[in-house]
Structure formats: structure tokens, C-alpha cells
mmCIF file of C-alpha atoms in Angstrom:
data_model
loop_
_atom_site.group_PDB
_atom_site.id
_atom_site.type_symbol
_atom_site.label_atom_id
_atom_site.label_comp_id
_atom_site.label_asym_id
_atom_site.label_seq_id
_atom_site.Cartn_x
_atom_site.Cartn_y
_atom_site.Cartn_z
ATOM 1 C CA MET A 1 0.000 0.000 0.000
ATOM 2 C CA PRO A 2 1.495 3.426 -0.914
ATOM 3 C CA LEU A 3 2.670 5.511 2.026
ATOM 4 C CA ALA A 4 0.537 8.420 0.829
ATOM 5 C CA SER A 5 -2.511 6.360 1.792
ATOM 6 C CA LEU A 6 -1.054 5.566 5.198
ATOM 7 C CA ALA A 7 -0.990 9.151 6.476
ATOM 8 C CA VAL A 8 -2.175 9.936 9.965
ATOM 9 C CA SER A 9 -4.128 12.938 11.150
ATOM 10 C CA CYS A 10 -2.541 16.146 12.252
ATOM 11 C CA PRO A 11 -1.057 17.133 14.477
ATOM 12 C CA CYS A 12 -1.116 14.547 17.245
ATOM 13 C CA PRO A 13 1.144 11.607 16.335
ATOM 14 C CA VAL A 14 -0.128 8.051 16.265
ATOM 15 C CA VAL A 15 2.389 5.556 17.627
ATOM 16 C CA ASP A 16 1.215 2.172 16.387
ATOM 17 C CA GLU A 17 2.741 -1.171 17.269
ATOM 18 C CA THR A 18 4.979 -1.314 14.180
ATOM 19 C CA TRP A 19 6.941 1.809 15.048
ATOM 20 C CA THR A 20 6.854 1.204 18.787
ATOM 21 C CA ALA A 21 8.339 -2.258 18.212
ATOM 22 C CA ARG A 22 11.116 -0.872 16.016
ATOM 23 C CA ALA A 23 11.974 1.733 18.633
ATOM 24 C CA ASP A 24 11.810 -0.851 21.442
ATOM 25 C CA ALA A 25 14.253 -3.087 19.564
ATOM 26 C CA LEU A 26 17.000 -0.471 19.857
ATOM 27 C CA ASP A 27 19.634 -0.606 22.596
ATOM 28 C CA TRP A 28 18.674 2.541 24.489
ATOM 29 C CA GLY A 29 21.375 2.120 27.119
ATOM 30 C CA ARG A 30 24.021 2.154 24.402
ATOM 31 C CA ILE A 31 22.255 5.014 22.575
ATOM 32 C CA GLU A 32 22.254 7.227 25.672
ATOM 33 C CA ALA A 33 25.890 6.389 26.353
ATOM 34 C CA ASP A 34 26.850 7.364 22.774
ATOM 35 C CA LEU A 35 24.814 10.576 22.958
ATOM 36 C CA ASN A 36 26.481 11.522 26.234
ATOM 37 C CA ALA A 37 29.954 10.713 24.920
ATOM 38 C CA ALA A 38 29.785 12.182 21.424
ATOM 39 C CA GLY A 39 26.421 13.904 20.884
ATOM 40 C CA ASN A 40 25.286 11.332 18.318
ATOM 41 C CA ALA A 41 24.268 7.674 18.106
ATOM 42 C CA LEU A 42 23.962 5.385 15.075
ATOM 43 C CA VAL A 43 20.786 3.272 15.275
ATOM 44 C CA GLY A 44 18.860 0.892 13.115
ATOM 45 C CA PRO A 45 17.698 -0.306 10.871
ATOM 46 C CA LEU A 46 14.517 1.699 11.438
ATOM 47 C CA LEU A 47 13.125 1.461 7.896
ATOM 48 C CA THR A 48 13.092 -1.433 5.430
ATOM 49 C CA ALA A 49 14.237 -1.054 1.827
ATOM 50 C CA ASP A 50 10.560 -0.950 0.791
ATOM 51 C CA ASP A 51 9.849 1.773 3.385
ATOM 52 C CA CYS A 52 12.758 3.795 2.016
ATOM 53 C CA ALA A 53 11.647 3.385 -1.597
ATOM 54 C CA ALA A 54 8.068 4.414 -0.777
ATOM 55 C CA LEU A 55 9.177 7.560 1.047
ATOM 56 C CA THR A 56 11.605 8.475 -1.737
ATOM 57 C CA ALA A 57 8.787 8.068 -4.291
ATOM 58 C CA LEU A 58 6.843 10.822 -2.527
ATOM 59 C CA TYR A 59 9.378 13.497 -3.453
ATOM 60 C CA PRO A 60 8.036 14.388 -6.951
ATOM 61 C CA GLN A 61 4.514 14.796 -5.526
ATOM 62 C CA ASP A 62 3.059 18.033 -4.147
ATOM 63 C CA ALA A 63 0.303 16.823 -1.819
ATOM 64 C CA PRO A 64 2.486 15.345 0.966
ATOM 65 C CA PHE A 65 4.425 18.596 1.442
ATOM 66 C CA ARG A 66 3.854 22.146 2.665
ATOM 67 C CA SER A 67 6.911 23.818 1.075
ATOM 68 C CA ARG A 68 10.050 23.281 -1.006
ATOM 69 C CA VAL A 69 13.435 24.865 -0.287
ATOM 70 C CA VAL A 70 16.241 25.227 -2.855
ATOM 71 C CA MET A 71 19.340 25.493 -0.674
ATOM 72 C CA ALA A 72 21.427 27.681 -2.993
ATOM 73 C CA ARG A 73 18.829 30.467 -2.863
ATOM 74 C CA HIS A 74 19.389 30.863 0.871
ATOM 75 C CA GLY A 75 23.101 30.086 1.161
ATOM 76 C CA PHE A 76 22.370 26.731 2.807
ATOM 77 C CA GLY A 77 24.431 24.725 0.300
ATOM 78 C CA LYS A 78 23.284 22.977 -2.907
ATOM 79 C CA GLY A 79 20.393 20.562 -3.259
ATOM 80 C CA GLU A 80 16.819 20.875 -2.081
ATOM 81 C CA TYR A 81 14.346 19.626 0.478
ATOM 82 C CA LYS A 82 10.631 19.591 1.175
ATOM 83 C CA TYR A 83 8.842 19.945 4.501
ATOM 84 C CA PHE A 84 6.060 17.435 4.997
ATOM 85 C CA ALA A 85 2.548 18.753 5.574
ATOM 86 C CA TYR A 86 0.179 17.346 8.144
ATOM 87 C CA PRO A 87 -0.952 14.605 8.066
ATOM 88 C CA LEU A 88 2.520 13.075 8.066
ATOM 89 C CA PRO A 89 3.206 9.742 6.336
ATOM 90 C CA ALA A 90 2.652 6.978 8.892
ATOM 91 C CA PRO A 91 6.337 5.915 9.201
ATOM 92 C CA ILE A 92 7.391 9.511 9.905
ATOM 93 C CA ALA A 93 4.576 10.160 12.387
ATOM 94 C CA GLY A 94 5.020 6.773 14.046
ATOM 95 C CA LEU A 95 8.772 7.049 14.513
ATOM 96 C CA ARG A 96 8.486 10.686 15.546
ATOM 97 C CA GLY A 97 6.241 9.718 18.445
ATOM 98 C CA ALA A 98 7.995 6.469 19.378
ATOM 99 C CA LEU A 99 11.501 7.954 19.354
ATOM 100 C CA TYR A 100 10.398 11.064 21.249
ATOM 101 C CA GLU A 101 9.024 8.972 24.123
ATOM 102 C CA ARG A 102 12.416 7.322 24.590
ATOM 103 C CA LEU A 103 14.467 10.473 24.052
ATOM 104 C CA ALA A 104 12.488 12.751 26.395
ATOM 105 C CA PRO A 105 14.049 11.261 29.570
ATOM 106 C CA ILE A 106 17.528 11.716 28.055
ATOM 107 C CA ALA A 107 16.708 15.329 27.129
ATOM 108 C CA ASN A 108 15.482 15.989 30.658
ATOM 109 C CA ARG A 109 18.700 14.587 32.115
ATOM 110 C CA TRP A 110 20.703 16.826 29.770
ATOM 111 C CA ASN A 111 18.780 19.916 30.889
ATOM 112 C CA ASP A 112 19.274 18.945 34.509
ATOM 113 C CA ARG A 113 23.038 18.757 33.985
ATOM 114 C CA LEU A 114 23.045 22.088 32.117
ATOM 115 C CA GLY A 115 20.976 23.824 34.773
ATOM 116 C CA VAL A 116 18.109 24.428 32.332
ATOM 117 C CA SER A 117 14.674 24.472 33.983
ATOM 118 C CA VAL A 118 12.708 23.247 30.939
ATOM 119 C CA ARG A 119 11.364 19.702 31.224
ATOM 120 C CA TYR A 120 9.821 17.687 28.387
ATOM 121 C CA PRO A 121 6.550 15.762 28.807
ATOM 122 C CA ALA A 122 6.631 11.994 28.326
ATOM 123 C CA ASP A 123 4.094 12.154 25.477
ATOM 124 C CA HIS A 124 4.927 13.790 22.138
ATOM 125 C CA ALA A 125 1.382 15.091 21.659
ATOM 126 C CA ALA A 126 1.723 17.039 24.916
ATOM 127 C CA PHE A 127 5.022 18.479 23.683
ATOM 128 C CA LEU A 128 3.408 19.570 20.409
ATOM 129 C CA ASP A 129 0.614 21.212 22.418
ATOM 130 C CA ARG A 130 3.267 23.261 24.208
ATOM 131 C CA GLY A 131 4.651 24.378 20.866
ATOM 132 C CA ARG A 132 1.215 25.281 19.506
ATOM 133 C CA ALA A 133 0.640 27.476 22.542
ATOM 134 C CA ALA A 134 3.787 29.353 21.456
ATOM 135 C CA GLY A 135 2.538 29.647 17.857
ATOM 136 C CA GLN A 136 4.484 26.698 16.444
ATOM 137 C CA THR A 137 2.025 24.860 14.194
ATOM 138 C CA ARG A 138 3.943 23.945 11.018
ATOM 139 C CA PRO A 139 5.447 20.437 10.822
ATOM 140 C CA THR A 140 9.230 20.211 10.470
ATOM 141 C CA PRO A 141 9.920 16.605 9.327
ATOM 142 C CA LEU A 142 11.422 16.826 5.855
ATOM 143 C CA LEU A 143 12.668 14.919 2.828
ATOM 144 C CA LEU A 144 16.026 15.957 1.374
ATOM 145 C CA LYS A 145 17.296 15.346 -2.153
ATOM 146 C CA TYR A 146 20.950 15.655 -3.265
ATOM 147 C CA GLY A 147 22.427 15.303 -6.757
ATOM 148 C CA VAL A 148 26.024 15.359 -7.981
ATOM 149 C CA GLY A 149 27.887 18.326 -6.489
ATOM 150 C CA ASP A 150 25.224 19.023 -3.864
ATOM 151 C CA TYR A 151 25.998 19.499 -0.172
ATOM 152 C CA ASN A 152 24.456 20.896 3.007
ATOM 153 C CA CYS A 153 26.297 23.532 5.025
ATOM 154 C CA LEU A 154 26.804 23.011 8.749
ATOM 155 C CA HIS A 155 23.738 24.239 10.624
ATOM 156 C CA GLN A 156 21.316 23.756 13.522
ATOM 157 C CA ASP A 157 17.583 23.062 13.106
ATOM 158 C CA LEU A 158 16.155 25.606 15.531
ATOM 159 C CA TYR A 159 12.564 26.724 15.002
ATOM 160 C CA GLY A 160 10.733 28.994 17.439
ATOM 161 C CA GLU A 161 10.961 29.147 21.227
ATOM 162 C CA THR A 162 9.982 25.528 21.929
ATOM 163 C CA VAL A 163 12.877 23.327 20.820
ATOM 164 C CA PHE A 164 13.539 19.661 21.559
ATOM 165 C CA PRO A 165 17.323 19.137 21.918
ATOM 166 C CA LEU A 166 17.600 15.903 19.902
ATOM 167 C CA GLN A 167 16.624 14.932 16.357
ATOM 168 C CA ALA A 168 17.094 12.077 13.878
ATOM 169 C CA ALA A 169 18.067 11.664 10.236
ATOM 170 C CA ILE A 170 17.346 8.437 8.317
ATOM 171 C CA LEU A 171 19.194 7.624 5.103
ATOM 172 C CA LEU A 172 16.805 6.393 2.393
ATOM 173 C CA SER A 173 19.433 5.610 -0.268
ATOM 174 C CA GLU A 174 22.202 2.995 -0.218
ATOM 175 C CA PRO A 175 25.811 4.278 -0.226
ATOM 176 C CA GLY A 176 27.958 2.786 -2.977
ATOM 177 C CA ARG A 177 24.912 1.678 -4.962
ATOM 178 C CA ASP A 178 22.807 4.836 -5.229
ATOM 179 C CA PHE A 179 25.460 7.476 -4.563
ATOM 180 C CA ARG A 180 29.081 8.196 -3.626
ATOM 181 C CA GLY A 181 30.274 10.926 -1.272
ATOM 182 C CA GLY A 182 27.496 12.762 0.543
ATOM 183 C CA ASP A 183 28.634 11.804 4.045
ATOM 184 C CA PHE A 184 26.662 12.918 7.092
ATOM 185 C CA VAL A 185 28.995 15.204 9.054
ATOM 186 C CA LEU A 186 28.738 16.429 12.650
ATOM 187 C CA THR A 187 30.921 18.992 14.398
ATOM 188 C CA GLU A 188 31.477 19.522 18.110
ATOM 189 C CA GLN A 189 32.749 22.795 19.577
ATOM 190 C CA ARG A 190 33.859 22.736 23.217
ATOM 191 C CA PRO A 191 34.526 26.027 25.026
ATOM 192 C CA ARG A 192 37.966 27.472 24.159
ATOM 193 C CA GLN A 193 38.795 24.525 21.888
ATOM 194 C CA GLN A 194 38.892 23.991 18.143
ATOM 195 C CA SER A 195 35.986 22.165 16.475
ATOM 196 C CA ARG A 196 36.008 18.384 16.080
ATOM 197 C CA ALA A 197 34.361 16.783 13.024
ATOM 198 C CA GLU A 198 32.866 13.299 12.808
ATOM 199 C CA VAL A 199 31.485 11.357 9.828
ATOM 200 C CA VAL A 200 28.595 8.981 10.597
ATOM 201 C CA PRO A 201 28.662 5.762 8.482
ATOM 202 C CA LEU A 202 24.959 5.528 7.634
ATOM 203 C CA ARG A 203 23.395 2.720 5.597
ATOM 204 C CA GLN A 204 19.979 2.601 3.958
ATOM 205 C CA GLY A 205 17.250 2.589 6.590
ATOM 206 C CA TRP A 206 19.646 3.430 9.421
ATOM 207 C CA ALA A 207 19.383 6.613 11.466
ATOM 208 C CA VAL A 208 21.639 8.915 13.370
ATOM 209 C CA ILE A 209 20.177 10.536 16.488
ATOM 210 C CA PHE A 210 22.067 13.697 17.390
ATOM 211 C CA ALA A 211 22.069 16.928 19.377
ATOM 212 C CA VAL A 212 20.195 19.788 17.717
ATOM 213 C CA SER A 213 22.427 22.513 19.136
ATOM 214 C CA HIS A 214 23.949 21.746 22.568
ATOM 215 C CA ARG A 215 24.683 18.909 24.965
ATOM 216 C CA PRO A 216 26.359 18.620 28.361
ATOM 217 C CA THR A 217 29.722 16.988 28.894
ATOM 218 C CA GLN A 218 32.012 16.687 31.866
ATOM 219 C CA GLY A 219 34.954 19.050 31.972
ATOM 220 C CA ALA A 220 37.814 19.388 34.432
ATOM 221 C CA ARG A 221 35.860 21.996 36.407
ATOM 222 C CA GLY A 222 32.324 20.739 35.997
ATOM 223 C CA THR A 223 29.741 20.457 33.234
ATOM 224 C CA LEU A 224 30.522 22.057 29.878
ATOM 225 C CA ARG A 225 28.000 23.197 27.270
ATOM 226 C CA VAL A 226 29.111 21.729 23.930
ATOM 227 C CA THR A 227 27.838 23.199 20.643
ATOM 228 C CA HIS A 228 26.927 20.903 17.723
ATOM 229 C CA ARG A 229 26.211 21.474 14.047
ATOM 230 C CA HIS A 230 25.500 19.020 11.242
ATOM 231 C CA GLY A 231 25.621 18.914 7.447
ATOM 232 C CA VAL A 232 26.313 16.735 4.410
ATOM 233 C CA SER A 233 29.542 16.649 2.385
ATOM 234 C CA ARG A 234 29.596 17.055 -1.401
ATOM 235 C CA LEU A 235 27.930 14.271 -3.389
ATOM 236 C CA LEU A 236 30.343 12.774 -5.936
ATOM 237 C CA ALA A 237 27.961 10.545 -7.902
ATOM 238 C CA GLY A 238 24.332 9.428 -8.023
ATOM 239 C CA GLU A 239 21.393 10.708 -6.005
ATOM 240 C CA ARG A 240 20.874 10.704 -2.214
ATOM 241 C CA PHE A 241 17.592 10.964 -0.254
ATOM 242 C CA THR A 242 17.271 11.425 3.491
ATOM 243 C CA THR A 243 14.359 12.059 5.813
ATOM 244 C CA GLY A 244 14.836 14.239 8.865
ATOM 245 C CA ILE A 245 12.713 13.862 11.996
ATOM 246 C CA ILE A 246 12.643 17.051 14.045
ATOM 247 C CA PHE A 247 10.441 16.777 17.113
ATOM 248 C CA HIS A 248 9.418 20.435 17.508
ATOM 249 C CA ASP A 249 7.246 22.281 14.999
ATOM 250 C CA ALA A 250 7.931 25.682 13.430
ATOM 251 C CA PRO A 251 6.087 29.003 13.782
#
């Protein structure tokens, strides 16, 4: 059945057993340890090859999306992406809710270490309600398309006042078969130190969960606030599709 016919209603996410089971199958102890140590964690597979193909096939359509962004017009890089409209395709909505429920406790522990008073509710629908009260009503999950020579500059996905500090990106194409180059790149900037870059070895259907902008880490004199950015290196051949799951909505 096409994913377009599997959409769920907006804006409250539906977390059905399929996506809950896939999230439950992940090693959350290891994921939290990786997030604490490096600000990112490789997880998966979250989507099958058929899931990836069905999501990729949505890109030429208009109905699933609310807007299209050509990166070069805004100085974001080269390539383009589309923001999904509500209702989201079921895999995106399902994973958005299921992953959020498991990441919220980690986010709360991060804020506690950073001395930030904000706490995140256990349920994603309640978090979206908080954002709507602040005027954030536009969905932020997106589908990105890269061709030869395209890249994405280092950036942070911050929208509005209500921001969840973790997000996920799922690779829909297979490296080596569908494209070459186009690595997912993360940078870490610790206070008074030079930036450190890391390349995440994604495969089709696998995800990287990573810090949106900041995370805590232990320094010699207490907790440090580390700054993160992410991007994609230049694509050398083929075509690359990725879906991004951002848990807060935009104004």
C-alpha cells in the first residue's frame, strides 16, 4: 500500500505497534551512552528497503508537502528539500512519536546537567501542544534530495521558542549503490577549543540521532555546554535521499 494512503491525522502523532516495536528493539542504554559521549548515536535499521523506496517516491509529488526549499537560494548549500505537511506519512509520524518517548528522559537529564529548567513531557502530543501554545504549528519533518555536487552547510535546526534538543536523520538511499560521497557530518565545539568533526557511516534505513544545538559533557571543572552542528559533504555521484525527523514544529 502506498505511504501516501497511510498518512495519519494532524497534528497529534499516532504511535502504532509497528513503530513502537522498532523503537523498542533499539539498545537505548548504548544510545544514551553514545549521545552523552559524542552527541550522536547510530541506530537501526529503522526502515526497510521498501519503506525507504516508498518515502523516496513521494518526493516528486506536491500533496504530501507544505513547502520546497532550494538550498542555494538561501546560502544553505546545494540541493533541495521539502517539509512534509500534516498529516505526516505513517512511518514519519510513528517514529516521531515512538523515538520522542524514549528520548524525552535523556533530554530531561541533559537539561538537569546544564541547569536548564525546561522539562519535556513523556508524550509527544503534549510536547506539540506546548509548541502550539507558542505559535508553532507547522510540521518540520522533511525529505532531502541531493544530486552530484550538492551538499548541506553546517547548521542547527532551531525553530521557534519551543525546541527539543535531539533529532534524527534516516538515510533512504544505499551508499555505494545509489550514490558516492554525501557523508553525514557532525561537528562539536567545546569552550575554548577547536571544532572536532565526525562522519557517521549511515546505511539505507539506518538513522543517526544527534544533538540539535547543545549537549552537556564533563569538563575538568564541571559540566561544559558543547555546541553541535550538522551537514552533508559534497555528493560525488548518483542521487541521495534522506528524511529528517525534528520533534518540535515551526512558527
